[in-house]
Amino acid sequence: MTARHSSPVPRLNIPAYDWGVNSIHGDQVACGTHCATNFPLPVAIGASFNMTMVQALGRMMGVELRSLRLEHVCEKHLAQLSTIRTGETHSAPPLPDACIGLDTWAPNININRDPRWGRNWEVASEDPHLTGQIGAAYARGFQNGEDKRFLLGVLTAKHWAAYNVEADRKGFNSVVPRYDLAETYLAAFRTTVRQGNVAGIMCSYNALNGIPTCADPVLNNDLLRSAWGFDGYMTSDSGAIDGIVSGHKYAASKPKAAAQAIAAGCDIDSGSVYAGNVELAVKLGLLNESTLDAAIAHAFRTRMRLGLFDPPEDQPHEHYGPEVVGSAQHHTLSLDASRQGMTLLANKPTARKQRALPLTKGQRVAVIGPNSDTRTLMAGKTFCWSRVTLQRSGCSMHECPHGVLRSATNIWGRNQAKRHLTQFDTASQGIFLQKPSAMSLFIDPY
């Protein structure tokens, strides 16, 4: 009942399991023989309005995740798993018993309403209907493989619910009227559950109208499970159960927080509260064993639906070779998604009565701004770790004045670059625009 690492139970011959691969726009894991395919960020996928393509991307992630797991590929927190199991330091050699699992903590189907959030790139749309359709399409693609007996993978839609604030996220209370809650903040989840039959849900850090979402039985049991028919597992976001005590002050102790969350339908704790307090909660009479049994059943049923307790010999999902990862077919799909997500916002004539597009052969373009040469950031926050570094050229992070100066000088020459870029500091070679933006294109009209 603990994520990321659920320990083995030797007396029952139950192996360890690692919960929660991130697959926001491709499986975020280390490389095997090949590296997982990345595709455009969700904000671009939403702009495609193509649910057939979204379903294909989900299927691609599910197939690649199965193959990488068969190669015993692991996530970045593997050293921490060693610490949990052995008590050794994080430099301990990784233990292979619980490399990547087959459930992904994606997609993020929160609503893109406030540009100050900071995670806007991670969600598909400001429209609840479109976001729900995308969530359902991802679920169909990621979960439904060629073996109808078992799920290809388990999608875990997040963050449930009304979550789009990062500051004080363990203590923030989202106050939302019932109409807005139903029409805006819950609608995408309803579609993803009912139309996509998603097998996992992640409850969020925040409270909703005074009750932490992971400890809200009405939200999780009455609405999600009883009314909507959700029959999968629920995990907390990382540290959210601790937040019931430390942030929201909703529970007076960790045993009480564990009891509240399990009774409210949160089966998995991404953190350490369940591991150290569930047994005590039962002894103190805070938690019934029957309620605990239901949570354990949800967790193990999820693994059973993946075929992890059945013989692998006749399971097609257990025979994907390394060649399916990063294949030419998957790269073509990613490129097609990139093209379909491009959006032209304006193409107005300039003072010379010319439009910026279409470009003519030989025309020069300067890419200006703090993200103009940032290879790592432009790959997105969550991507597969390629053996070939993204930092061989360009900057690894934002604020790269040298790249800006180089681009501008190539177009206009040094003196003209000073004039076009409103302020130029020769001592630090820093570039400051009057109207800063993440990236701008300056197109030579001549």
PDB file of N, CA and C in Angstrom, residues 331-370:
ATOM      1  N   HIS A 331       8.443   6.945 -33.892  1.00  0.00           N
ATOM      2  CA  HIS A 331       8.995   8.267 -34.193  1.00  0.00           C
ATOM      3  C   HIS A 331       8.140   8.997 -35.215  1.00  0.00           C
ATOM      4  N   THR A 332       7.616   8.265 -36.182  1.00  0.00           N
ATOM      5  CA  THR A 332       6.732   8.872 -37.181  1.00  0.00           C
ATOM      6  C   THR A 332       5.452   9.386 -36.528  1.00  0.00           C
ATOM      7  N   LEU A 333       4.916   8.616 -35.582  1.00  0.00           N
ATOM      8  CA  LEU A 333       3.718   9.048 -34.870  1.00  0.00           C
ATOM      9  C   LEU A 333       4.000  10.301 -34.056  1.00  0.00           C
ATOM     10  N   SER A 334       5.145  10.365 -33.407  1.00  0.00           N
ATOM     11  CA  SER A 334       5.508  11.551 -32.636  1.00  0.00           C
ATOM     12  C   SER A 334       5.654  12.766 -33.520  1.00  0.00           C
ATOM     13  N   LEU A 335       6.282  12.600 -34.683  1.00  0.00           N
ATOM     14  CA  LEU A 335       6.437  13.715 -35.618  1.00  0.00           C
ATOM     15  C   LEU A 335       5.083  14.193 -36.125  1.00  0.00           C
ATOM     16  N   ASP A 336       4.202  13.254 -36.411  1.00  0.00           N
ATOM     17  CA  ASP A 336       2.859  13.623 -36.866  1.00  0.00           C
ATOM     18  C   ASP A 336       2.115  14.391 -35.783  1.00  0.00           C
ATOM     19  N   ALA A 337       2.285  13.969 -34.514  1.00  0.00           N
ATOM     20  CA  ALA A 337       1.652  14.690 -33.411  1.00  0.00           C
ATOM     21  C   ALA A 337       2.195  16.102 -33.300  1.00  0.00           C
ATOM     22  N   SER A 338       3.481  16.271 -33.535  1.00  0.00           N
ATOM     23  CA  SER A 338       4.081  17.606 -33.495  1.00  0.00           C
ATOM     24  C   SER A 338       3.468  18.505 -34.553  1.00  0.00           C
ATOM     25  N   ARG A 339       3.301  17.985 -35.725  1.00  0.00           N
ATOM     26  CA  ARG A 339       2.731  18.780 -36.815  1.00  0.00           C
ATOM     27  C   ARG A 339       1.265  19.122 -36.554  1.00  0.00           C
ATOM     28  N   GLN A 340       0.526  18.158 -36.010  1.00  0.00           N
ATOM     29  CA  GLN A 340      -0.895  18.405 -35.784  1.00  0.00           C
ATOM     30  C   GLN A 340      -1.144  19.372 -34.627  1.00  0.00           C
ATOM     31  N   GLY A 341      -0.175  19.496 -33.716  1.00  0.00           N
ATOM     32  CA  GLY A 341      -0.352  20.394 -32.589  1.00  0.00           C
ATOM     33  C   GLY A 341       0.039  21.830 -32.854  1.00  0.00           C
ATOM     34  N   MET A 342       0.687  22.092 -33.978  1.00  0.00           N
ATOM     35  CA  MET A 342       1.091  23.460 -34.284  1.00  0.00           C
ATOM     36  C   MET A 342      -0.137  24.335 -34.525  1.00  0.00           C
ATOM     37  N   THR A 343      -0.105  25.532 -33.965  1.00  0.00           N
ATOM     38  CA  THR A 343      -1.250  26.437 -34.049  1.00  0.00           C
ATOM     39  C   THR A 343      -0.785  27.821 -34.467  1.00  0.00           C
ATOM     40  N   LEU A 344      -1.345  28.341 -35.534  1.00  0.00           N
ATOM     41  CA  LEU A 344      -1.037  29.691 -36.007  1.00  0.00           C
ATOM     42  C   LEU A 344      -2.013  30.664 -35.365  1.00  0.00           C
ATOM     43  N   LEU A 345      -1.501  31.531 -34.510  1.00  0.00           N
ATOM     44  CA  LEU A 345      -2.354  32.478 -33.807  1.00  0.00           C
ATOM     45  C   LEU A 345      -2.606  33.738 -34.617  1.00  0.00           C
ATOM     46  N   ALA A 346      -1.618  34.181 -35.390  1.00  0.00           N
ATOM     47  CA  ALA A 346      -1.790  35.398 -36.179  1.00  0.00           C
ATOM     48  C   ALA A 346      -0.742  35.426 -37.281  1.00  0.00           C
ATOM     49  N   ASN A 347      -1.079  36.022 -38.382  1.00  0.00           N
ATOM     50  CA  ASN A 347      -0.145  36.189 -39.502  1.00  0.00           C
ATOM     51  C   ASN A 347      -0.453  37.517 -40.187  1.00  0.00           C
ATOM     52  N   LYS A 348      -0.385  38.592 -39.397  1.00  0.00           N
ATOM     53  CA  LYS A 348      -0.793  39.906 -39.879  1.00  0.00           C
ATOM     54  C   LYS A 348       0.296  40.539 -40.735  1.00  0.00           C
ATOM     55  N   PRO A 349      -0.093  41.352 -41.695  1.00  0.00           N
ATOM     56  CA  PRO A 349       0.901  42.058 -42.520  1.00  0.00           C
ATOM     57  C   PRO A 349       1.716  43.021 -41.668  1.00  0.00           C
ATOM     58  N   THR A 350       3.001  43.174 -42.009  1.00  0.00           N
ATOM     59  CA  THR A 350       3.862  44.135 -41.343  1.00  0.00           C
ATOM     60  C   THR A 350       3.682  45.506 -41.984  1.00  0.00           C
ATOM     61  N   ALA A 351       4.499  46.460 -41.531  1.00  0.00           N
ATOM     62  CA  ALA A 351       4.437  47.803 -42.112  1.00  0.00           C
ATOM     63  C   ALA A 351       4.777  47.780 -43.598  1.00  0.00           C
ATOM     64  N   ARG A 352       5.521  46.767 -44.023  1.00  0.00           N
ATOM     65  CA  ARG A 352       5.860  46.622 -45.441  1.00  0.00           C
ATOM     66  C   ARG A 352       4.802  45.826 -46.206  1.00  0.00           C
ATOM     67  N   LYS A 353       3.657  45.636 -45.585  1.00  0.00           N
ATOM     68  CA  LYS A 353       2.552  44.902 -46.208  1.00  0.00           C
ATOM     69  C   LYS A 353       2.897  43.444 -46.467  1.00  0.00           C
ATOM     70  N   GLN A 354       3.851  42.934 -45.706  1.00  0.00           N
ATOM     71  CA  GLN A 354       4.234  41.542 -45.865  1.00  0.00           C
ATOM     72  C   GLN A 354       3.751  40.732 -44.681  1.00  0.00           C
ATOM     73  N   ARG A 355       3.419  39.505 -44.921  1.00  0.00           N
ATOM     74  CA  ARG A 355       3.083  38.586 -43.849  1.00  0.00           C
ATOM     75  C   ARG A 355       4.318  37.752 -43.507  1.00  0.00           C
ATOM     76  N   ALA A 356       4.412  37.338 -42.256  1.00  0.00           N
ATOM     77  CA  ALA A 356       5.564  36.544 -41.846  1.00  0.00           C
ATOM     78  C   ALA A 356       5.600  35.190 -42.535  1.00  0.00           C
ATOM     79  N   LEU A 357       4.433  34.619 -42.742  1.00  0.00           N
ATOM     80  CA  LEU A 357       4.329  33.313 -43.382  1.00  0.00           C
ATOM     81  C   LEU A 357       3.553  33.417 -44.688  1.00  0.00           C
ATOM     82  N   PRO A 358       3.866  32.598 -45.663  1.00  0.00           N
ATOM     83  CA  PRO A 358       4.872  31.524 -45.618  1.00  0.00           C
ATOM     84  C   PRO A 358       6.287  32.066 -45.783  1.00  0.00           C
ATOM     85  N   LEU A 359       7.257  31.352 -45.217  1.00  0.00           N
ATOM     86  CA  LEU A 359       8.654  31.721 -45.371  1.00  0.00           C
ATOM     87  C   LEU A 359       9.113  31.428 -46.792  1.00  0.00           C
ATOM     88  N   THR A 360      10.023  32.232 -47.279  1.00  0.00           N
ATOM     89  CA  THR A 360      10.602  31.994 -48.596  1.00  0.00           C
ATOM     90  C   THR A 360      11.969  31.352 -48.437  1.00  0.00           C
ATOM     91  N   LYS A 361      12.376  30.622 -49.433  1.00  0.00           N
ATOM     92  CA  LYS A 361      13.664  29.925 -49.381  1.00  0.00           C
ATOM     93  C   LYS A 361      14.789  30.931 -49.211  1.00  0.00           C
ATOM     94  N   GLY A 362      15.679  30.660 -48.259  1.00  0.00           N
ATOM     95  CA  GLY A 362      16.800  31.548 -48.007  1.00  0.00           C
ATOM     96  C   GLY A 362      16.535  32.603 -46.957  1.00  0.00           C
ATOM     97  N   GLN A 363      15.292  32.726 -46.524  1.00  0.00           N
ATOM     98  CA  GLN A 363      14.964  33.715 -45.503  1.00  0.00           C
ATOM     99  C   GLN A 363      15.561  33.288 -44.167  1.00  0.00           C
ATOM    100  N   ARG A 364      16.051  34.266 -43.374  1.00  0.00           N
ATOM    101  CA  ARG A 364      16.712  33.978 -42.123  1.00  0.00           C
ATOM    102  C   ARG A 364      15.786  34.263 -40.945  1.00  0.00           C
ATOM    103  N   VAL A 365      15.905  33.446 -39.913  1.00  0.00           N
ATOM    104  CA  VAL A 365      15.050  33.549 -38.735  1.00  0.00           C
ATOM    105  C   VAL A 365      15.933  33.579 -37.489  1.00  0.00           C
ATOM    106  N   ALA A 366      15.703  34.534 -36.590  1.00  0.00           N
ATOM    107  CA  ALA A 366      16.382  34.575 -35.292  1.00  0.00           C
ATOM    108  C   ALA A 366      15.419  34.094 -34.220  1.00  0.00           C
ATOM    109  N   VAL A 367      15.851  33.145 -33.412  1.00  0.00           N
ATOM    110  CA  VAL A 367      15.050  32.643 -32.304  1.00  0.00           C
ATOM    111  C   VAL A 367      15.547  33.340 -31.040  1.00  0.00           C
ATOM    112  N   ILE A 368      14.700  34.158 -30.419  1.00  0.00           N
ATOM    113  CA  ILE A 368      15.103  35.053 -29.332  1.00  0.00           C
ATOM    114  C   ILE A 368      14.316  34.732 -28.069  1.00  0.00           C
ATOM    115  N   GLY A 369      14.973  34.819 -26.923  1.00  0.00           N
ATOM    116  CA  GLY A 369      14.278  34.652 -25.656  1.00  0.00           C
ATOM    117  C   GLY A 369      15.012  33.709 -24.734  1.00  0.00           C
ATOM    118  N   PRO A 370      14.663  33.681 -23.447  1.00  0.00           N
ATOM    119  CA  PRO A 370      15.398  32.859 -22.476  1.00  0.00           C
ATOM    120  C   PRO A 370      15.330  31.372 -22.740  1.00  0.00           C
TER     121      PRO A 370
END
